[in-house]
Coordinates of C-alpha atoms in Angstrom, one line a residue:
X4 CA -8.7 10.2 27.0
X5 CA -7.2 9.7 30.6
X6 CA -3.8 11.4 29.8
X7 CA -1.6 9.6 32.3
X8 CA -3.6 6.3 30.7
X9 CA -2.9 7.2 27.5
X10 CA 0.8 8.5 27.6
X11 CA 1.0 4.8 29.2
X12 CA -0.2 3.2 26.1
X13 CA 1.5 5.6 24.3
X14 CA 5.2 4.4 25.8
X15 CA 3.7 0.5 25.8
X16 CA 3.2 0.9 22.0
X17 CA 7.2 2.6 21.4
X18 CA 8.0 -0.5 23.2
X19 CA 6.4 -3.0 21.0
X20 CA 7.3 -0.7 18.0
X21 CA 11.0 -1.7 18.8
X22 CA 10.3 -5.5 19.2
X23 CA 8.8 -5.6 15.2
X24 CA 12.0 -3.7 14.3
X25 CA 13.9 -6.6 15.4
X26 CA 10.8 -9.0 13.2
X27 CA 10.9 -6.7 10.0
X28 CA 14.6 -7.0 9.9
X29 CA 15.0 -10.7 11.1
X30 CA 12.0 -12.5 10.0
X31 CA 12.9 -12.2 5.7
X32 CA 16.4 -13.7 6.8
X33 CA 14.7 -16.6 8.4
X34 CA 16.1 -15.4 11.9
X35 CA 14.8 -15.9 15.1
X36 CA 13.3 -13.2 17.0
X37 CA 14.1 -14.2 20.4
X38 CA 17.9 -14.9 20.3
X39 CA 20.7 -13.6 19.9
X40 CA 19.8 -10.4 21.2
X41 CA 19.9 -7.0 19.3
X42 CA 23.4 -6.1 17.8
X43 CA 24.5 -3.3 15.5
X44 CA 23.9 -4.4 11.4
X45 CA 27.1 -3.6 11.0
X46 CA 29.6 -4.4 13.2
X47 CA 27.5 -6.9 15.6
X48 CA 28.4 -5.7 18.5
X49 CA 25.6 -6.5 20.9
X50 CA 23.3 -3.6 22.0
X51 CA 23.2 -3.2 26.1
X52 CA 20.2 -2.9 27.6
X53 CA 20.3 0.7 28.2
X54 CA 21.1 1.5 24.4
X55 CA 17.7 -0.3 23.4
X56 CA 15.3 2.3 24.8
X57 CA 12.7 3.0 22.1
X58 CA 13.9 6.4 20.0
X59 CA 15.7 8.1 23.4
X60 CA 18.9 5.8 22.4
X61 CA 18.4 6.6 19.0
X62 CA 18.7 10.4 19.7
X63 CA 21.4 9.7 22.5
X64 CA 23.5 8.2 19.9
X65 CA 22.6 10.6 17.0
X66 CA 22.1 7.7 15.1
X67 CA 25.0 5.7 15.0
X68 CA 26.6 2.6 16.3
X69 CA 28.4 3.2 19.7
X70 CA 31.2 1.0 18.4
X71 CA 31.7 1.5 14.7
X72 CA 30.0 4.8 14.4
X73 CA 27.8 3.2 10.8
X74 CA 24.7 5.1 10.7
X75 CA 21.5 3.4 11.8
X76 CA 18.8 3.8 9.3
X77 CA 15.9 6.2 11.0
X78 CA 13.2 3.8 9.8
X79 CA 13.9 2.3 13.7
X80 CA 12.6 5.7 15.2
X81 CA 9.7 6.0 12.6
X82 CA 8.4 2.2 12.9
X83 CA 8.5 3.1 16.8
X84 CA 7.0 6.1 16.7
X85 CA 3.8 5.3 14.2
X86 CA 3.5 2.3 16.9
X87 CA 3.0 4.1 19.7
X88 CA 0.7 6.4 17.8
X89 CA -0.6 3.6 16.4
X90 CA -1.6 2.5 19.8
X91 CA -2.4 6.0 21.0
X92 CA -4.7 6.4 18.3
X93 CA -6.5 2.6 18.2
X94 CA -7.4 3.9 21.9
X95 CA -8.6 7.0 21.1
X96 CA -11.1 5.6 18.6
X97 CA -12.3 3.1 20.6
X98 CA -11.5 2.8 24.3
X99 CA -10.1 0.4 26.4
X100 CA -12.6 -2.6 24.5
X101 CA -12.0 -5.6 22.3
X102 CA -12.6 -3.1 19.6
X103 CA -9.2 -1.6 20.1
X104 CA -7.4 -5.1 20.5
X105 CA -8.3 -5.8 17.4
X106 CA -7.9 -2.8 15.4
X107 CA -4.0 -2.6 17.4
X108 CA -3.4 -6.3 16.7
X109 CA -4.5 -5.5 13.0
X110 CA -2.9 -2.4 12.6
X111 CA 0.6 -3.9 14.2
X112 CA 0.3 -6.6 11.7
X113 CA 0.0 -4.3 8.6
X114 CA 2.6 -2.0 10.2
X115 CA 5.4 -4.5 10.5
X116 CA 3.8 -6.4 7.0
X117 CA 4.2 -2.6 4.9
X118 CA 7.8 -2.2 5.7
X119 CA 8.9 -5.9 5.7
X120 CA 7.7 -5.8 1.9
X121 CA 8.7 -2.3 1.0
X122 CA 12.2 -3.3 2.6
X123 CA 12.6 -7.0 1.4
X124 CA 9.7 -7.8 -1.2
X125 CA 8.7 -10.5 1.2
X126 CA 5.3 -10.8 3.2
X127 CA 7.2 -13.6 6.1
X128 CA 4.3 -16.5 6.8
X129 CA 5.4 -16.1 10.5
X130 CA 3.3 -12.6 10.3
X131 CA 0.6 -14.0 8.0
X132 CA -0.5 -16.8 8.7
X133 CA -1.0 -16.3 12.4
X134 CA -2.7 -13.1 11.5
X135 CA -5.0 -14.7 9.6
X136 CA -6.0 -17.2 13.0
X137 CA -6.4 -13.7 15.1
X138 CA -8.5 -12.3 12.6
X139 CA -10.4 -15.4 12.7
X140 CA -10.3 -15.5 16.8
X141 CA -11.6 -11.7 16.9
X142 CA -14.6 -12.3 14.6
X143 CA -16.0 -14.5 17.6
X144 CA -15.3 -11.3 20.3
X145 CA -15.7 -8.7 18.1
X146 CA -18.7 -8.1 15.1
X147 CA -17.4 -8.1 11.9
X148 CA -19.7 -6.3 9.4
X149 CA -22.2 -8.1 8.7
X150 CA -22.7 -8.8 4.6
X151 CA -22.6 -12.5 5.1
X152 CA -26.1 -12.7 7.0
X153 CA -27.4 -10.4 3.3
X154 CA -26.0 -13.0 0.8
X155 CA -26.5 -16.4 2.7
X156 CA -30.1 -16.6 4.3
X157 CA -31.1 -19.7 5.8
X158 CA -27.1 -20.2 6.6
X159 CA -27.7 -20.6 10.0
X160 CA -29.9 -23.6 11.3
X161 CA -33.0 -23.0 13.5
X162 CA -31.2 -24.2 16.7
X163 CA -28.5 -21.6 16.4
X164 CA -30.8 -18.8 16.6
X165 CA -31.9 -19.9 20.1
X166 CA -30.1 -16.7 21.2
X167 CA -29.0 -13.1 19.7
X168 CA -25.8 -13.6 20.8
X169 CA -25.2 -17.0 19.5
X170 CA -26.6 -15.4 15.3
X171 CA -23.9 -12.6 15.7
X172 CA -21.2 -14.7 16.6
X173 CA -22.1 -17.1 14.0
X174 CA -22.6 -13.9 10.6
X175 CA -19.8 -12.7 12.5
X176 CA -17.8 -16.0 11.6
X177 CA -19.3 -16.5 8.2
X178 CA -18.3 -12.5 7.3
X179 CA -14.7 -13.3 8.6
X180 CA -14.5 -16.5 6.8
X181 CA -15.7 -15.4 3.6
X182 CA -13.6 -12.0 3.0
X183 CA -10.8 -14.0 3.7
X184 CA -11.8 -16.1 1.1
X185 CA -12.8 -13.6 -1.1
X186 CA -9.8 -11.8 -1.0
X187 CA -7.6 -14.5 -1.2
X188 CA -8.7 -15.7 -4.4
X189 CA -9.3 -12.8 -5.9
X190 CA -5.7 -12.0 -5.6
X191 CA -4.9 -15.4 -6.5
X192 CA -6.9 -15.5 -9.6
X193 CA -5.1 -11.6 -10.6
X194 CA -2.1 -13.4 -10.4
X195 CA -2.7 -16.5 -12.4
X196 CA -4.5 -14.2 -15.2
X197 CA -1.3 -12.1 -15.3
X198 CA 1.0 -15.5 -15.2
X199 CA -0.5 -16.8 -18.2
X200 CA -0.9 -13.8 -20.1
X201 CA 2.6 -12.6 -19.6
X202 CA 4.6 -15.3 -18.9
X203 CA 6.3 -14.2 -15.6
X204 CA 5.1 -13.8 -12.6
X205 CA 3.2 -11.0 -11.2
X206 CA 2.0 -11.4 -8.0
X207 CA 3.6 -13.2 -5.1
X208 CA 2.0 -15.7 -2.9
X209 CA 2.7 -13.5 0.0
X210 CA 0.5 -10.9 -1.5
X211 CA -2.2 -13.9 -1.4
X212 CA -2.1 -14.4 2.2
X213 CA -1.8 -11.2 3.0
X214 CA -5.0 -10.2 1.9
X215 CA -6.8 -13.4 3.7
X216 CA -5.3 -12.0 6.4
X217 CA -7.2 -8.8 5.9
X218 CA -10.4 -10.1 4.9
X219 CA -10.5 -12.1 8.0
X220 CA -10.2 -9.0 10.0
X221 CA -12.4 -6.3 7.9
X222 CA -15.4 -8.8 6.3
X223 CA -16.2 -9.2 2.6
X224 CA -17.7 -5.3 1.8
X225 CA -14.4 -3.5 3.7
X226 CA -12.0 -6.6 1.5
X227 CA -13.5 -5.2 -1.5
X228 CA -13.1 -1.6 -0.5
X229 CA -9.7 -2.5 0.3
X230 CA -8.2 -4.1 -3.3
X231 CA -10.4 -1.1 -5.1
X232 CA -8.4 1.1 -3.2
X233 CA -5.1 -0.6 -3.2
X234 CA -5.4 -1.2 -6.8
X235 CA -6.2 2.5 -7.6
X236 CA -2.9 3.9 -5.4
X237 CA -1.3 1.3 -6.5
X238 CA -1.6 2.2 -10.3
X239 CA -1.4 6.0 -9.3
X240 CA 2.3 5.1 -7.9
X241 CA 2.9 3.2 -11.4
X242 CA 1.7 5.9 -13.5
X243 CA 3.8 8.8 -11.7
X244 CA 6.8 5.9 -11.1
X245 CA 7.0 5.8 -15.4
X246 CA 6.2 9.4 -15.8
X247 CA 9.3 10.6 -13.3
X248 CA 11.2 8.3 -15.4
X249 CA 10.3 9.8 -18.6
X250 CA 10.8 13.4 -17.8
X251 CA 14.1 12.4 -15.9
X252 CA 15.4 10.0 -18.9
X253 CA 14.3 13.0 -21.6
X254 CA 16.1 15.8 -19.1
X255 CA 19.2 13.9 -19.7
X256 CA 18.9 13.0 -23.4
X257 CA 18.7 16.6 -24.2
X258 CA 21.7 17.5 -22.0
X259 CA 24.1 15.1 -23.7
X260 CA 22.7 16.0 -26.9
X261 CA 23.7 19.7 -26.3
X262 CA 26.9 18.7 -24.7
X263 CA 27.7 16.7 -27.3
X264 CA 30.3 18.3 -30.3
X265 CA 31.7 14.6 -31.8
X266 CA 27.7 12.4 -32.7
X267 CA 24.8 14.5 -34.7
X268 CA 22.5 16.2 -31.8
X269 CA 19.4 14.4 -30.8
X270 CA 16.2 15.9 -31.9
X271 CA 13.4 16.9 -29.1
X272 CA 11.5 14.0 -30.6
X273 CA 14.0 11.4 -30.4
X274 CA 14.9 12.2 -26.6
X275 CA 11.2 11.9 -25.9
X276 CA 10.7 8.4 -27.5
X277 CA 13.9 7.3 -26.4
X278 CA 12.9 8.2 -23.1
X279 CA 9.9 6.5 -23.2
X280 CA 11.2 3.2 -24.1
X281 CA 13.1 3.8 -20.9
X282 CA 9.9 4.4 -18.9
X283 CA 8.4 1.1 -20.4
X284 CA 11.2 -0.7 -19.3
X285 CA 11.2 0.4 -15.7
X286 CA 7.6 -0.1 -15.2
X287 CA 7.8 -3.6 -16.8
X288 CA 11.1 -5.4 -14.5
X289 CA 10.2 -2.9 -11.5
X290 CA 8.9 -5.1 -8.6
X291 CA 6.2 -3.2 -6.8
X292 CA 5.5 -4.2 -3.2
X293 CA 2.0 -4.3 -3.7
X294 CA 1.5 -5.2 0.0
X295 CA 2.4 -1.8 1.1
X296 CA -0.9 0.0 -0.9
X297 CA -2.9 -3.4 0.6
X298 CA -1.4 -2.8 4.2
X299 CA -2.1 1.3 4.5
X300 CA -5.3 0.8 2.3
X301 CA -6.6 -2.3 4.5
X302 CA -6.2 0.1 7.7
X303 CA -7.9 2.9 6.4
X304 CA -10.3 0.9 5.8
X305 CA -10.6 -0.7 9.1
X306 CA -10.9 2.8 10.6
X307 CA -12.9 4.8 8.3
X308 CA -14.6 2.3 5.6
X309 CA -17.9 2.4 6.9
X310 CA -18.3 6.0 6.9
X311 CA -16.8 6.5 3.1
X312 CA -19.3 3.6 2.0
X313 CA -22.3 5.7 3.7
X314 CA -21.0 8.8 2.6
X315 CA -20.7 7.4 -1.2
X316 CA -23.7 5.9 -0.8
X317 CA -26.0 8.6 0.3
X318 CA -24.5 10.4 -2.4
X319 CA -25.4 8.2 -5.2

């Protein structure tokens, strides 16, 4: 990499790390994102010009308001930093080339999307649904992989094959297309399954979207990668989410039984099943933001998915 070139895109990504601050926070509030400009959270003081500087005001300020002194949460400096690295890294991958337009454009997308969910439980349509038209847009410049070509022959008419460049574009398309569709529904059809077997929801329509948004960008074998993947950290998180609960819940079940000298001491066995039912309970009304494992999962995927698939592959 051209180190004056890339310390440029380096600063140009900080910069647009700040700017989907200001969307993660105001977007979920139905905000605009244009005006008023940038004011403390707490106070709303307005924010001058030369306190807005991408993490250098944040140090300068030791992370506080210059009028009310409230702390400002650090996820500002870490959203701006994994931007510009972001950035820094979609270059190094790829080169100045369409290739790393897409992959920041994507990866922006998912940034902003992950903390807006883990933040808010929402996944705004204002992020979505034009995401879903760039991923669209990009299959056209860009080759998605090219799975659709394997499971539709004949797809494409004789007078489209007139040139190489007009069948790419056009599997291109299809691939886009049809892991947007694929993962849309498949999310879609989770969530009515769980709906009707449980009775509450399970699954927003955000979630949905979301993942035609990533299907439009990564094709139908990288949108299945992608919910394997998602689903499997996903239910890791679950799993150690119910088993810190446990061992916290049974912890303090023993501590009140020794403590206690007025109520019969709870026996070892009692603390553990009454601990459990606690676990249970957290695990059943606790809202994952399932968005964030799609998000990080999606761009791993993006970056690397190809080469796990071979690897697994060449394995098997």
């Amino acid at each position: 990499m051209e180190p004056f070139l890339a310390a440029a895109i380096f600063a140009l990504g900080l910069c647009f790390g700040s700017f989907l601050n200001v969307c993660i926070y105001r977007l979920p509030r139905g905000k605009s994102v244009v005006a008023p400009r940038s004011a403390c959270p707490h106070c709303g003081d307005p924010i001058p010009l030369y306190h807005n500087l991408p993490v250098l005001s944040w140090l300068i300020l030791r992370g506080k308001c210059r009028s009310c002194k409230q702390p400002i949460s650090p996820r500002y400096v870490v959203i701006e930093v994994l931007t510009g690295l972001l950035f820094l890294g979609c270059y190094g991958h790829f080169g100045l080339t369409l290739a790393m337009l897409k992959c920041v454009v994507l990866g922006y997308l998912l940034l902003g999307l992950v903390f807006t969910d883990a933040e808010t439980k929402l996944l705004p349509d204002a992020m979505t649904l034009p995401g879903l038209a760039l991923g669209i847009g990009f299959s056209l410049l860009v080759p998605v992989n090219d799975l659709a070509s394997r499971i539709m022959p004949g797809l494409v008419s004789p007078a489209m094959r007139m040139s190489g460049e007009i069948s790419w574009r056009w599997w291109s398309l299809a691939d886009s297309l049809l892991g947007a569709a694929v993962g849309a529904s498949f999310l879609y059809g989770v969530a009515a399954i769980y709906l009707r077997a449980r009775g509450v929801e399970g699954m927003g329509f955000g979630d949905v979207k979301l993942m035609a948004l990533i299907g439009s960008f990564l094709g139908t074998k990288l949108t299945v990668l992608t919910i394997f993947a998602a689903s499997l950290s996903g239910s890791l998180f679950g799993l150690s989410t119910v088993l810190a609960v446990w061992m916290k819940r049974t912890r303090r079940n023993r501590a009140r039984s020794a403590s206690s000298q007025a109520s019969l001491p709870i026996s070892p066995k009692d603390a553990r099943r009454r601990a459990w039912q606690s676990a249970r309970l957290a695990l059943r009304y606790y809202e994952m933001p399932f968005g964030v494992f799609l998000g990080s999962m999606a761009l791993l995927a993006f970056l690397f998915g190809n080469r796990l698939l071979h690897w697994y592959w060449r394995g098997l």
